[in-house]
Amino acid sequence: MKRFVSFLLHDMRSLCLNPWHMVSVASSIAAMYLMMRFGLPMGIDERAILPVLVLGVVMIALINITHDAFRDDAQQGRIIHWSYAPLLMEWIIVARLCAYVMSTALPIACIGGWLFAPHGEAWSAPAMMLILSATLTIIACGLLCSALSVCFEMHQVMGYLLTLPFLFAVMMFATIALGEGERSAQAAMMLYALSCAMTPLALWMTYRILRLGA
């Protein structure tokens, strides 16, 4: 119990320093506030989505505690980091991806709905798909870069730096795609293609990297 509390306190400290955590928690809180203040776009029932957001934030905290405990055991020599359980590392990464999708992608999509439809108009499904595709692609790229940084024992900051070019490219496509005209349709198609290509590629490469590191 004492060890669990110490990891919980460590996780709360790291929450304030990790940009992914800050974006996830801030977007969830903002989405919850907007839901209570204005209701959800497209007539979605907030009773269905609020538990998902809360569960996503809780999952992130629990996953990070598990990861910290696993890493601490490896550093103390109680286990061998890669040969102990590569499947556990894969589970941690996949679970973290699911948690970020639940607690970041959904709120960002909803907040985008209020921003692009400020007068209570129904936000179009294609626009929501664009935001979700962009968010999923960024998360997939972050997943891959994180696996690379872990495998090659790079500093965590390097993992974020590797993600930045993908982040700027995806957000550029998303910004153009949310406009009007032929150029916007082409950007939307490029974003969908990038999302469909990057997500399975990132998952497969992450799996291979972890297996090679085992």
Tab-separated table of C-alpha atoms in Angstrom:
chain	number	residue	atom	x	y	z
A	1	MET	CA	0.000	0.000	0.000
A	2	LYS	CA	2.853	2.367	0.904
A	3	ARG	CA	4.546	1.615	-2.418
A	4	PHE	CA	1.304	2.220	-4.309
A	5	VAL	CA	0.864	5.618	-2.588
A	6	SER	CA	4.451	6.615	-3.408
A	7	PHE	CA	3.920	5.735	-7.076
A	8	LEU	CA	0.626	7.635	-7.045
A	9	LEU	CA	2.370	10.749	-5.688
A	10	HIS	CA	5.124	10.334	-8.284
A	11	ASP	CA	2.486	10.031	-11.009
A	12	MET	CA	0.771	13.217	-9.849
A	13	ARG	CA	4.112	15.048	-10.001
A	14	SER	CA	4.877	13.691	-13.465
A	15	LEU	CA	1.364	14.711	-14.547
A	16	CYS	CA	2.378	18.359	-14.259
A	17	LEU	CA	5.540	17.829	-16.336
A	18	ASN	CA	4.302	15.537	-19.115
A	19	PRO	CA	2.722	17.455	-22.040
A	20	TRP	CA	0.632	14.452	-23.173
A	21	HIS	CA	-0.891	14.175	-19.693
A	22	MET	CA	-1.566	17.906	-19.534
A	23	VAL	CA	-3.311	17.936	-22.932
A	24	SER	CA	-5.347	14.861	-22.022
A	25	VAL	CA	-6.516	16.090	-18.624
A	26	ALA	CA	-7.038	19.707	-19.756
A	27	SER	CA	-9.069	18.675	-22.804
A	28	SER	CA	-11.164	16.284	-20.700
A	29	ILE	CA	-11.907	18.982	-18.106
A	30	ALA	CA	-12.705	21.524	-20.844
A	31	ALA	CA	-14.998	19.058	-22.603
A	32	MET	CA	-16.813	18.227	-19.359
A	33	TYR	CA	-17.339	21.933	-18.651
A	34	LEU	CA	-18.629	22.605	-22.179
A	35	MET	CA	-20.945	19.597	-21.978
A	36	MET	CA	-22.492	20.858	-18.748
A	37	ARG	CA	-22.628	24.442	-20.038
A	38	PHE	CA	-23.819	24.011	-23.627
A	39	GLY	CA	-24.612	20.326	-24.165
A	40	LEU	CA	-22.922	18.080	-26.706
A	41	PRO	CA	-22.762	18.715	-30.470
A	42	MET	CA	-24.677	16.361	-32.772
A	43	GLY	CA	-27.112	15.469	-29.989
A	44	ILE	CA	-24.839	12.962	-28.223
A	45	ASP	CA	-26.000	12.108	-24.713
A	46	GLU	CA	-23.450	13.385	-22.184
A	47	ARG	CA	-24.406	10.578	-19.787
A	48	ALA	CA	-22.782	8.191	-22.256
A	49	ILE	CA	-19.569	10.140	-22.868
A	50	LEU	CA	-18.727	11.556	-19.414
A	51	PRO	CA	-17.895	8.127	-17.908
A	52	VAL	CA	-15.647	7.439	-20.922
A	53	LEU	CA	-13.666	10.628	-20.295
A	54	VAL	CA	-13.336	9.931	-16.565
A	55	LEU	CA	-12.318	6.324	-17.279
A	56	GLY	CA	-9.673	7.539	-19.740
A	57	VAL	CA	-8.071	9.841	-17.161
A	58	VAL	CA	-8.145	7.101	-14.488
A	59	MET	CA	-6.651	4.597	-16.953
A	60	ILE	CA	-3.762	6.946	-17.723
A	61	ALA	CA	-2.961	7.292	-14.002
A	62	LEU	CA	-3.124	3.520	-13.385
A	63	ILE	CA	-1.093	2.684	-16.503
A	64	ASN	CA	1.612	5.149	-15.524
A	65	ILE	CA	1.773	3.700	-12.003
A	66	THR	CA	2.137	0.209	-13.535
A	67	HIS	CA	4.820	1.433	-15.920
A	68	ASP	CA	6.731	3.205	-13.130
A	69	ALA	CA	6.587	0.097	-10.936
A	70	PHE	CA	7.789	-2.079	-13.821
A	71	ARG	CA	10.639	0.326	-14.666
A	72	ASP	CA	11.636	0.619	-10.993
A	73	ASP	CA	11.828	-3.176	-10.656
A	74	ALA	CA	13.995	-3.319	-13.781
A	75	GLN	CA	16.352	-0.613	-12.515
A	76	GLN	CA	16.686	-2.282	-9.110
A	77	GLY	CA	17.649	-5.559	-10.799
A	78	ARG	CA	14.594	-7.445	-9.532
A	79	ILE	CA	13.656	-8.222	-13.140
A	80	ILE	CA	15.419	-8.027	-16.507
A	81	HIS	CA	13.678	-5.213	-18.362
A	82	TRP	CA	13.134	-6.794	-21.797
A	83	SER	CA	13.333	-10.526	-21.145
A	84	TYR	CA	10.924	-10.406	-18.189
A	85	ALA	CA	7.710	-9.737	-20.094
A	86	PRO	CA	7.788	-7.973	-23.463
A	87	LEU	CA	4.042	-8.590	-23.680
A	88	LEU	CA	3.583	-6.466	-20.551
A	89	MET	CA	5.357	-3.560	-22.239
A	90	GLU	CA	3.173	-4.040	-25.314
A	91	TRP	CA	0.076	-4.074	-23.114
A	92	ILE	CA	1.186	-0.871	-21.382
A	93	ILE	CA	1.721	0.925	-24.705
A	94	VAL	CA	-1.553	-0.288	-26.255
A	95	ALA	CA	-3.513	0.484	-23.068
A	96	ARG	CA	-1.951	3.942	-22.922
A	97	LEU	CA	-2.942	4.500	-26.570
A	98	CYS	CA	-6.554	3.513	-25.772
A	99	ALA	CA	-6.598	5.792	-22.735
A	100	TYR	CA	-5.295	8.749	-24.730
A	101	VAL	CA	-7.853	8.144	-27.481
A	102	MET	CA	-10.666	8.055	-24.910
A	103	SER	CA	-9.556	11.052	-22.876
A	104	THR	CA	-8.003	13.218	-25.611
A	105	ALA	CA	-9.459	12.467	-29.048
A	106	LEU	CA	-13.109	12.593	-27.983
A	107	PRO	CA	-12.835	15.890	-26.056
A	108	ILE	CA	-10.785	17.504	-28.842
A	109	ALA	CA	-13.415	16.426	-31.371
A	110	CYS	CA	-16.222	17.809	-29.192
A	111	ILE	CA	-14.373	21.063	-28.474
A	112	GLY	CA	-13.708	21.393	-32.200
A	113	GLY	CA	-17.438	20.969	-32.747
A	114	TRP	CA	-18.234	23.939	-30.514
A	115	LEU	CA	-15.493	26.051	-32.118
A	116	PHE	CA	-16.636	25.394	-35.681
A	117	ALA	CA	-20.361	25.528	-34.885
A	118	PRO	CA	-20.631	28.313	-32.270
A	119	HIS	CA	-24.325	28.994	-32.909
A	120	GLY	CA	-25.541	25.564	-31.934
A	121	GLU	CA	-25.606	24.218	-35.492
A	122	ALA	CA	-25.088	20.510	-35.974
A	123	TRP	CA	-21.396	19.899	-36.562
A	124	SER	CA	-20.887	17.855	-39.711
A	125	ALA	CA	-19.804	14.237	-39.446
A	126	PRO	CA	-16.967	14.729	-42.006
A	127	ALA	CA	-15.451	17.460	-39.817
A	128	MET	CA	-15.601	15.205	-36.761
A	129	MET	CA	-14.016	12.380	-38.765
A	130	LEU	CA	-11.220	14.741	-39.817
A	131	ILE	CA	-10.456	15.741	-36.226
A	132	LEU	CA	-10.562	12.131	-35.033
A	133	SER	CA	-8.358	10.972	-37.932
A	134	ALA	CA	-5.843	13.725	-37.207
A	135	THR	CA	-5.809	12.924	-33.488
A	136	LEU	CA	-5.469	9.175	-34.074
A	137	THR	CA	-2.612	9.733	-36.541
A	138	ILE	CA	-0.750	11.973	-34.082
A	139	ILE	CA	-1.218	9.419	-31.293
A	140	ALA	CA	-0.015	6.601	-33.581
A	141	CYS	CA	3.090	8.613	-34.493
A	142	GLY	CA	3.687	9.377	-30.822
A	143	LEU	CA	3.312	5.677	-30.023
A	144	LEU	CA	5.935	4.757	-32.618
A	145	CYS	CA	8.361	7.481	-31.523
A	146	SER	CA	7.913	6.473	-27.885
A	147	ALA	CA	8.710	2.835	-28.719
A	148	LEU	CA	11.800	3.923	-30.663
A	149	SER	CA	13.018	6.083	-27.776
A	150	VAL	CA	12.498	3.211	-25.295
A	151	CYS	CA	14.182	0.631	-27.539
A	152	PHE	CA	17.238	2.781	-28.263
A	153	GLU	CA	17.321	4.164	-24.693
A	154	MET	CA	16.963	7.757	-25.822
A	155	HIS	CA	15.829	10.509	-23.466
A	156	GLN	CA	12.048	10.938	-23.300
A	157	VAL	CA	12.378	14.432	-24.760
A	158	MET	CA	13.778	12.866	-27.952
A	159	GLY	CA	10.560	10.880	-28.301
A	160	TYR	CA	8.551	14.112	-28.262
A	161	LEU	CA	10.958	15.790	-30.703
A	162	LEU	CA	10.565	12.868	-33.118
A	163	THR	CA	6.790	13.355	-32.956
A	164	LEU	CA	6.858	17.086	-33.805
A	165	PRO	CA	7.274	16.814	-37.622
A	166	PHE	CA	4.303	14.420	-37.792
A	167	LEU	CA	2.300	16.743	-35.544
A	168	PHE	CA	2.886	19.789	-37.756
A	169	ALA	CA	2.180	17.844	-40.971
A	170	VAL	CA	-1.091	16.393	-39.686
A	171	MET	CA	-2.321	19.693	-38.249
A	172	MET	CA	-1.486	21.455	-41.540
A	173	PHE	CA	-3.572	18.929	-43.485
A	174	ALA	CA	-6.400	19.202	-40.925
A	175	THR	CA	-6.435	23.018	-41.075
A	176	ILE	CA	-6.615	23.049	-44.891
A	177	ALA	CA	-9.182	20.216	-44.943
A	178	LEU	CA	-11.564	22.112	-42.631
A	179	GLY	CA	-11.752	24.923	-45.199
A	180	GLU	CA	-13.711	24.963	-48.430
A	181	GLY	CA	-12.987	24.219	-52.069
A	182	GLU	CA	-11.100	21.606	-54.070
A	183	ARG	CA	-7.889	22.093	-52.098
A	184	SER	CA	-9.692	21.270	-48.874
A	185	ALA	CA	-11.114	18.044	-50.355
A	186	GLN	CA	-7.624	17.001	-51.472
A	187	ALA	CA	-6.202	17.739	-48.009
A	188	ALA	CA	-8.995	15.687	-46.423
A	189	MET	CA	-8.188	12.729	-48.673
A	190	MET	CA	-4.480	13.070	-47.818
A	191	LEU	CA	-5.310	13.132	-44.103
A	192	TYR	CA	-7.518	10.038	-44.345
A	193	ALA	CA	-4.805	8.225	-46.328
A	194	LEU	CA	-2.153	9.245	-43.784
A	195	SER	CA	-4.344	8.084	-40.906
A	196	CYS	CA	-5.123	4.722	-42.545
A	197	ALA	CA	-1.445	4.166	-43.379
A	198	MET	CA	0.226	5.443	-40.206
A	199	THR	CA	-1.994	3.816	-37.571
A	200	PRO	CA	-1.489	0.134	-38.553
A	201	LEU	CA	2.133	0.847	-39.552
A	202	ALA	CA	2.868	2.408	-36.156
A	203	LEU	CA	1.247	-0.500	-34.302
A	204	TRP	CA	3.116	-3.103	-36.390
A	205	MET	CA	6.487	-1.340	-36.100
A	206	THR	CA	5.991	-0.855	-32.351
A	207	TYR	CA	5.294	-4.583	-31.994
A	208	ARG	CA	8.388	-5.474	-34.039
A	209	ILE	CA	10.592	-3.030	-32.110
A	210	LEU	CA	9.483	-4.461	-28.782
A	211	ARG	CA	9.962	-8.036	-29.980
A	212	LEU	CA	13.462	-7.227	-31.254
A	213	GLY	CA	14.251	-5.533	-27.961
A	214	ALA	CA	13.064	-8.538	-25.972
